[in-house]
Structures are given as structure tokens and as C-alpha cells.
CSV table of C-alpha atoms (C1' of nucleotides) in Angstrom, one decimal:
chain,number,residue,atom,x,y,z
M,1,MET,CA,128.7,123.1,-100.6
M,2,ASP,CA,125.8,121.2,-102.4
M,3,LYS,CA,122.4,121.6,-102.4
M,4,VAL,CA,121.5,119.4,-100.2
M,5,GLY,CA,124.3,119.9,-97.8
M,6,TYR,CA,122.7,123.4,-96.8
M,7,LEU,CA,120.0,122.2,-96.5
M,8,SER,CA,121.2,119.8,-93.2
M,9,ARG,CA,122.5,122.8,-92.0
M,10,ILE,CA,119.4,123.7,-91.1
M,11,ASN,CA,118.5,123.3,-87.1
M,12,ILE,CA,115.2,121.9,-87.8
M,13,MET,CA,116.4,119.3,-90.7
M,14,GLU,CA,119.4,117.8,-88.4
M,15,VAL,CA,117.1,114.9,-87.6
M,16,LEU,CA,116.4,114.1,-90.9
M,17,PRO,CA,117.9,111.6,-93.0
M,18,ARG,CA,119.5,112.6,-96.2
M,19,GLN,CA,117.1,111.1,-98.7
M,20,ALA,CA,114.4,113.2,-97.3
M,21,LEU,CA,116.7,115.9,-97.2
M,22,MET,CA,116.6,115.7,-101.0
M,23,GLU,CA,112.7,115.5,-101.6
M,24,VAL,CA,112.7,118.6,-99.4
M,25,ASP,CA,115.5,120.0,-101.8
M,26,ARG,CA,113.0,119.1,-104.5
M,27,ASP,CA,110.2,120.6,-103.1
M,28,ALA,CA,112.0,124.1,-101.9
M,29,PRO,CA,113.7,125.0,-104.5
M,30,MET,CA,116.8,127.7,-103.9
M,31,ASN,CA,116.1,131.3,-104.0
M,32,VAL,CA,118.3,134.3,-103.8
M,33,VAL,CA,116.8,137.8,-102.9
M,34,THR,CA,119.3,140.9,-103.2
M,35,ARG,CA,120.2,142.8,-99.7
M,36,GLY,CA,117.2,145.3,-98.8
M,37,THR,CA,114.2,143.1,-100.4
M,38,THR,CA,111.3,142.7,-98.3
M,39,ILE,CA,110.5,138.8,-98.2
M,40,LEU,CA,107.7,139.3,-96.2
M,41,GLN,CA,104.7,141.9,-95.3
M,42,PRO,CA,101.7,142.0,-92.7
M,43,GLY,CA,99.1,140.5,-94.6
M,44,HIS,CA,100.5,138.5,-97.3
M,45,GLN,CA,102.3,135.7,-96.2
M,46,GLY,CA,101.2,132.8,-97.8
M,47,ASP,CA,101.4,128.8,-96.5
M,48,VAL,CA,105.3,129.3,-96.6
M,49,LEU,CA,108.1,128.3,-94.4
M,50,TYR,CA,111.5,130.1,-95.3
M,51,LEU,CA,114.4,128.6,-94.7
M,52,LEU,CA,117.2,130.8,-94.5
M,53,LYS,CA,120.3,129.5,-96.0
M,54,GLU,CA,122.9,132.1,-95.7
M,55,GLY,CA,122.9,135.9,-95.0
M,56,ARG,CA,120.7,137.8,-92.4
M,57,VAL,CA,117.0,138.6,-92.0
M,58,ARG,CA,115.5,141.4,-89.7
M,59,VAL,CA,111.9,140.6,-88.6
M,60,TYR,CA,110.2,144.2,-87.4
M,61,LYS,CA,106.6,145.6,-86.7
M,62,VAL,CA,105.4,149.1,-87.8
M,63,SER,CA,103.5,151.1,-85.3
M,64,ALA,CA,101.2,153.7,-86.2
M,65,GLU,CA,103.5,156.6,-86.1
M,66,GLY,CA,105.8,154.6,-88.6
M,67,LYS,CA,108.5,153.8,-85.7
M,68,GLU,CA,110.3,150.1,-86.5
M,69,PHE,CA,110.9,147.9,-83.8
M,70,THR,CA,113.1,144.6,-84.3
M,71,LEU,CA,111.6,141.3,-83.5
M,72,ALA,CA,114.1,139.3,-84.1
M,73,MET,CA,117.5,139.2,-85.8
M,74,LEU,CA,117.9,135.7,-88.2
M,75,GLY,CA,121.1,134.0,-89.1
M,76,PRO,CA,121.9,130.9,-91.3
M,77,GLY,CA,120.0,128.1,-90.2
M,78,ASN,CA,116.4,129.5,-89.2
M,79,ILE,CA,113.3,129.4,-90.5
M,80,PHE,CA,110.8,131.3,-90.3
M,81,GLY,CA,107.0,132.0,-91.9
M,82,GLU,CA,103.5,130.7,-91.1
M,83,ILE,CA,101.5,127.9,-92.3
M,84,GLY,CA,98.4,128.0,-91.3
M,85,SER,CA,98.3,128.0,-87.1
M,86,LEU,CA,101.8,127.0,-87.3
M,87,SER,CA,103.4,130.4,-86.5
M,88,THR,CA,107.0,131.1,-85.9
M,89,GLY,CA,106.2,134.7,-84.6
M,90,THR,CA,106.0,136.9,-87.7
M,91,GLU,CA,102.2,137.3,-88.2
M,92,GLY,CA,101.7,141.0,-88.9
M,93,ALA,CA,105.4,141.8,-89.2
M,94,TYR,CA,107.7,142.7,-92.0
M,95,ALA,CA,111.0,140.7,-92.9
M,96,GLU,CA,113.7,142.4,-94.5
M,97,ALA,CA,117.3,140.9,-96.1
M,98,LEU,CA,119.7,143.0,-94.5
M,99,GLU,CA,122.4,141.3,-97.3
M,100,ASP,CA,122.1,139.0,-100.0
M,101,THR,CA,120.2,136.1,-99.0
M,102,VAL,CA,119.7,132.6,-99.8
M,103,LEU,CA,116.4,131.1,-98.8
M,104,CYS,CA,114.0,128.0,-99.7
M,105,LEU,CA,110.3,128.8,-99.7
M,106,TRP,CA,108.6,125.1,-98.3
M,107,ARG,CA,105.1,125.0,-99.1
M,108,LYS,CA,102.2,124.1,-96.9
M,109,PRO,CA,101.9,120.5,-98.7
M,110,ASP,CA,105.4,119.8,-98.5
M,111,VAL,CA,105.7,120.4,-95.2
M,112,GLU,CA,103.0,118.2,-93.8
M,113,ARG,CA,103.7,115.5,-95.8
M,114,ILE,CA,107.1,115.7,-94.7
M,115,MET,CA,106.3,115.8,-90.9
M,116,GLN,CA,104.1,112.9,-91.4
M,117,GLN,CA,106.7,110.9,-92.4
M,118,HIS,CA,108.9,112.1,-89.7
M,119,PRO,CA,107.6,112.7,-86.5
M,120,GLN,CA,111.2,113.7,-85.6
M,121,LEU,CA,110.9,117.0,-87.7
M,122,ALA,CA,107.3,118.0,-86.0
M,123,LEU,CA,109.0,117.8,-82.8
M,124,ARG,CA,112.3,119.3,-83.5
M,125,VAL,CA,110.3,122.1,-84.9
M,126,MET,CA,108.5,122.6,-81.5
M,127,GLU,CA,111.7,122.5,-79.8
M,128,VAL,CA,112.7,125.2,-81.6
M,129,LEU,CA,109.5,127.4,-81.3
M,130,SER,CA,109.2,126.8,-77.7
M,131,HIS,CA,112.9,128.3,-77.2
M,132,ARG,CA,111.8,131.2,-79.1
M,133,LEU,CA,109.1,131.7,-77.3
M,134,LYS,CA,110.8,131.1,-74.0
M,135,GLN,CA,113.4,133.6,-75.0
M,136,MET,CA,110.7,136.4,-76.3
M,137,GLN,CA,108.8,135.9,-72.9
M,138,GLU,CA,111.8,136.7,-71.0
M,139,LEU,CA,112.6,139.5,-73.3
M,140,LEU,CA,109.1,141.1,-72.9
M,141,GLY,CA,109.5,141.0,-69.2
M,142,HIS,CA,112.8,143.3,-69.5
M,143,MET,CA,111.5,145.7,-72.1
M,144,ALA,CA,108.4,146.5,-69.7
M,145,MET,CA,109.9,146.4,-66.6
M,146,GLY,CA,113.1,148.1,-67.2
M,147,ASP,CA,114.6,151.4,-67.8
M,148,VAL,CA,116.7,151.9,-71.3
M,149,ARG,CA,120.2,150.9,-69.5
M,150,SER,CA,119.0,147.6,-68.6
M,151,ARG,CA,117.5,147.2,-71.6
M,152,LEU,CA,120.6,147.6,-73.6
M,153,LEU,CA,122.6,145.7,-71.2
M,154,TYR,CA,120.0,142.4,-71.8
M,155,LEU,CA,120.1,143.0,-75.6
M,156,LEU,CA,124.0,143.4,-75.6
M,157,LEU,CA,123.9,140.2,-73.5
M,158,ARG,CA,121.5,138.3,-75.9
M,159,LEU,CA,123.9,139.9,-78.7
M,160,ALA,CA,127.0,138.7,-77.7
M,161,ALA,CA,125.2,135.3,-76.9
M,162,GLU,CA,123.8,134.6,-80.6
M,163,PHE,CA,126.8,136.6,-82.4
M,164,GLY,CA,129.1,136.9,-79.9
M,165,ALA,CA,133.0,136.3,-80.9
M,166,ASP,CA,135.2,136.0,-77.7
M,167,ASP,CA,138.5,137.4,-78.4
M,168,ASP,CA,140.2,139.0,-75.1
M,169,GLY,CA,139.8,137.7,-71.9
M,170,PRO,CA,135.9,138.1,-70.7
M,171,TRP,CA,135.0,141.2,-73.8
M,172,THR,CA,132.7,139.5,-76.1
M,173,LEU,CA,132.6,141.1,-79.7
M,174,ILE,CA,129.5,141.3,-81.4
M,175,SER,CA,129.9,140.5,-84.7
M,176,ALA,CA,126.3,141.7,-86.3
M,177,ASP,CA,127.3,144.8,-87.8
M,178,LEU,CA,125.0,146.8,-85.5
M,179,THR,CA,124.3,150.8,-85.7
M,180,HIS,CA,122.9,152.6,-82.5
M,181,GLN,CA,119.6,153.0,-85.0
M,182,ASP,CA,119.5,149.1,-85.3
M,183,LEU,CA,120.3,148.9,-81.3
M,184,ALA,CA,117.2,151.5,-80.9
M,185,ALA,CA,114.9,149.7,-83.1
M,186,MET,CA,115.4,146.4,-81.0
M,187,ILE,CA,115.0,147.8,-77.2
M,188,GLY,CA,112.2,151.1,-78.1
M,189,THR,CA,114.1,154.0,-78.5
M,190,THR,CA,116.1,156.6,-80.1
M,191,ARG,CA,119.6,156.6,-81.9
M,192,GLU,CA,120.6,159.5,-79.4
M,193,THR,CA,119.6,157.7,-76.1
M,194,VAL,CA,121.7,154.9,-77.3
M,195,SER,CA,124.5,156.5,-78.1
M,196,SER,CA,124.8,158.2,-74.6
M,197,THR,CA,123.8,155.4,-72.7
M,198,LEU,CA,126.7,153.1,-74.3
M,199,ALA,CA,128.9,156.1,-73.2
M,200,ALA,CA,127.8,155.9,-69.7
M,201,LEU,CA,128.3,152.3,-69.3
M,202,SER,CA,131.6,152.5,-71.2
M,203,ARG,CA,132.5,154.7,-68.7
M,204,GLU,CA,131.7,152.0,-65.7
M,205,ASP,CA,133.5,149.7,-67.6
M,206,LEU,CA,131.0,147.3,-68.5
M,207,VAL,CA,131.4,147.7,-72.6
M,208,ARG,CA,133.9,149.1,-74.9
M,209,THR,CA,133.2,150.4,-77.8
M,210,GLY,CA,135.0,151.5,-81.6
M,211,ARG,CA,133.9,152.3,-84.7
M,212,LYS,CA,130.9,150.1,-85.6
M,213,GLU,CA,132.4,147.5,-82.9
M,214,ILE,CA,130.9,146.7,-79.3
M,215,ARG,CA,132.6,144.7,-77.2
M,216,VAL,CA,130.7,143.5,-73.8
M,217,HIS,CA,132.3,142.1,-70.3
M,218,ARG,CA,130.0,139.5,-69.8
M,219,THR,CA,129.9,138.5,-66.6
M,220,ARG,CA,130.1,142.2,-65.2
M,221,ALA,CA,127.3,143.3,-67.6
M,222,ARG,CA,125.0,140.0,-66.2
M,223,GLU,CA,126.0,141.1,-62.8
M,224,GLU,CA,125.2,144.5,-63.2
M,225,LEU,CA,121.3,143.2,-64.6
M,226,GLU,CA,120.9,141.1,-61.7
M,227,ALA,CA,122.3,143.5,-58.9
M,228,ARG,CA,119.6,146.8,-60.3
M,229,SER,CA,116.4,144.7,-61.1
B,1,DT,C1',114.1,159.2,-66.5
B,2,DC,C1',113.3,159.8,-71.2
B,3,DA,C1',112.2,161.7,-76.0
B,4,DT,C1',112.9,165.6,-78.7
B,5,DT,C1',115.6,168.7,-80.8
B,6,DA,C1',119.0,170.6,-83.2
B,7,DA,C1',124.1,171.1,-83.9
B,8,DC,C1',128.2,169.7,-84.6
B,9,DC,C1',131.7,165.9,-86.4
B,10,DC,C1',133.3,162.3,-88.4
B,11,DC,C1',134.1,159.2,-92.3
B,12,DA,C1',132.6,156.1,-97.0
B,13,DG,C1',130.8,156.5,-100.9
S,1,DC,C1',130.1,166.6,-101.5
S,2,DT,C1',126.5,164.1,-99.5
S,3,DG,C1',124.3,161.1,-96.5
S,4,DG,C1',124.2,158.4,-92.5
S,5,DG,C1',125.9,157.4,-88.4
S,6,DG,C1',127.5,159.1,-84.1
S,7,DT,C1',127.9,162.4,-79.8
S,8,DT,C1',126.6,166.4,-76.8
S,9,DA,C1',123.6,169.7,-74.7
S,10,DA,C1',119.3,172.0,-74.2
S,11,DT,C1',114.7,171.5,-72.9
S,12,DG,C1',110.1,170.0,-71.3
S,13,DA,C1',107.0,165.7,-70.5
DNA sequence: TCATTAACCCCAG
DNA sequence: CTGGGGTTAATGA
């Protein structure tokens, strides 16, 4: 796919005409980072917006004791970074490339110029960010109130919605290549607890686990979450 | 209820 | 063979 073609698949870019996309492409050259690279660090995030074209990026914070908490997993089509007071939620966080990743680095003056010329883009950004905000608020509610069991169920449902592939009737396969360690970092618990909680959920036939793969029964899981909260 | 510790197995690199 | 990942059980906050 050509470079402009790539750009048009970035969610917020859908609203731009081709000519504007070419302009963005000129301003924000492609950039390849290898798996494991730290893209963002607390404190050092210049006025840059990153457009994620290929690969996966994990956004996380580190506690004083050194424990990591994952804020978001981003896939192709997403944006992240900060320009001035326009924040995508990465402030004070790390961003790490989970695989070899292709992204564009879009600087503040260029972003502002395009936005002034194409107000639809600004509106689109607002939509994307407010959707993200809503999700974070929902997540926050579940994190603050629930026990591990319901936090995990909620997380699995969200992952199923984002990375899920319906394969077997009501069962949804979460194809995000996540370890128990990763799941633990997303709900603020430990590997062992995730493991035994998954085993328990599996006994109740709410999830099915195999080597490196997790399937969720979406309707049953959702009912369970409603019932117990 | 859950974190922690620790011991174990499995498997891919 | 080594290290990462998954599982289970005991203990104690």
C-alpha cells in the first residue's frame, strides 16, 4: 500500500481529502521502530502526535515500587502523544512498541495548520478522544469497585470487543497474544492471581483457555458481570 | 479476598 | 539448557 493509502486508514484521517493527506504525509514522515523500543517517557514528550500505522503499542505507568500498570493497548489506526494541552492520555506514561512498529511523527505546527484548514479533523479528534475518555471512566469504575474476578471479566469483554474474532458461536477468541502477566498488569494484580482466576472462570464455563489463547463467552460473561455488581 | 512466596511443570529459543 | 510462562498450595495481611 502506498504511503497516502496508509494514512487514510488512520481513524482520524478518514475525514481528510486526498490532497490534505498528501500534505500530512510530507509533514509527518514514516518511522520504523523495532520491537521493545520505548517511544515515550514521562517528562520527555515533545509536542508530537504519533500516528500508528502498523504494529502494537502499549501505554503504561510505573508505580514507585516499580510495578507496571497498562493504560492502553493501541493498534493500527490509533493516535497517541501530546501537543500542548491537547492530550491523548499518555501524559506521565511510557509507550512501548510491542512489535516492530510503523508510525508517523506529526509535529505541533503542522497539526495546527491542517486543523485550521480542515475543521472536520478537529471534530473527529474530539470524537476519538471523548470515546477514549468514556472508556477510561468506565474502566475506572470497574477498577475501583470490583474484585479481581469482575475486573478480569470486564477486561476480557473489552479485549474481545477490540481484538476479538468470533469463531465458534457465542465464543470469541481474543487474538491479542497476551500472557497472564500482561493481563495482570492491566487490572493491577499478579500473574498467579490471573492464572487461578482464569481457572475458576473456566470451571464455570465463562472462558476457555488454551496455550496462549483465551476464548470468552460474551453473553454469559456480560450477564455474570451485571448480576454480581 | 487477595498478595506473596515458593515449588513445580511445560515448552520455545 | 535456560528463561519465560502457567499452575497450584501454603501463609498471612
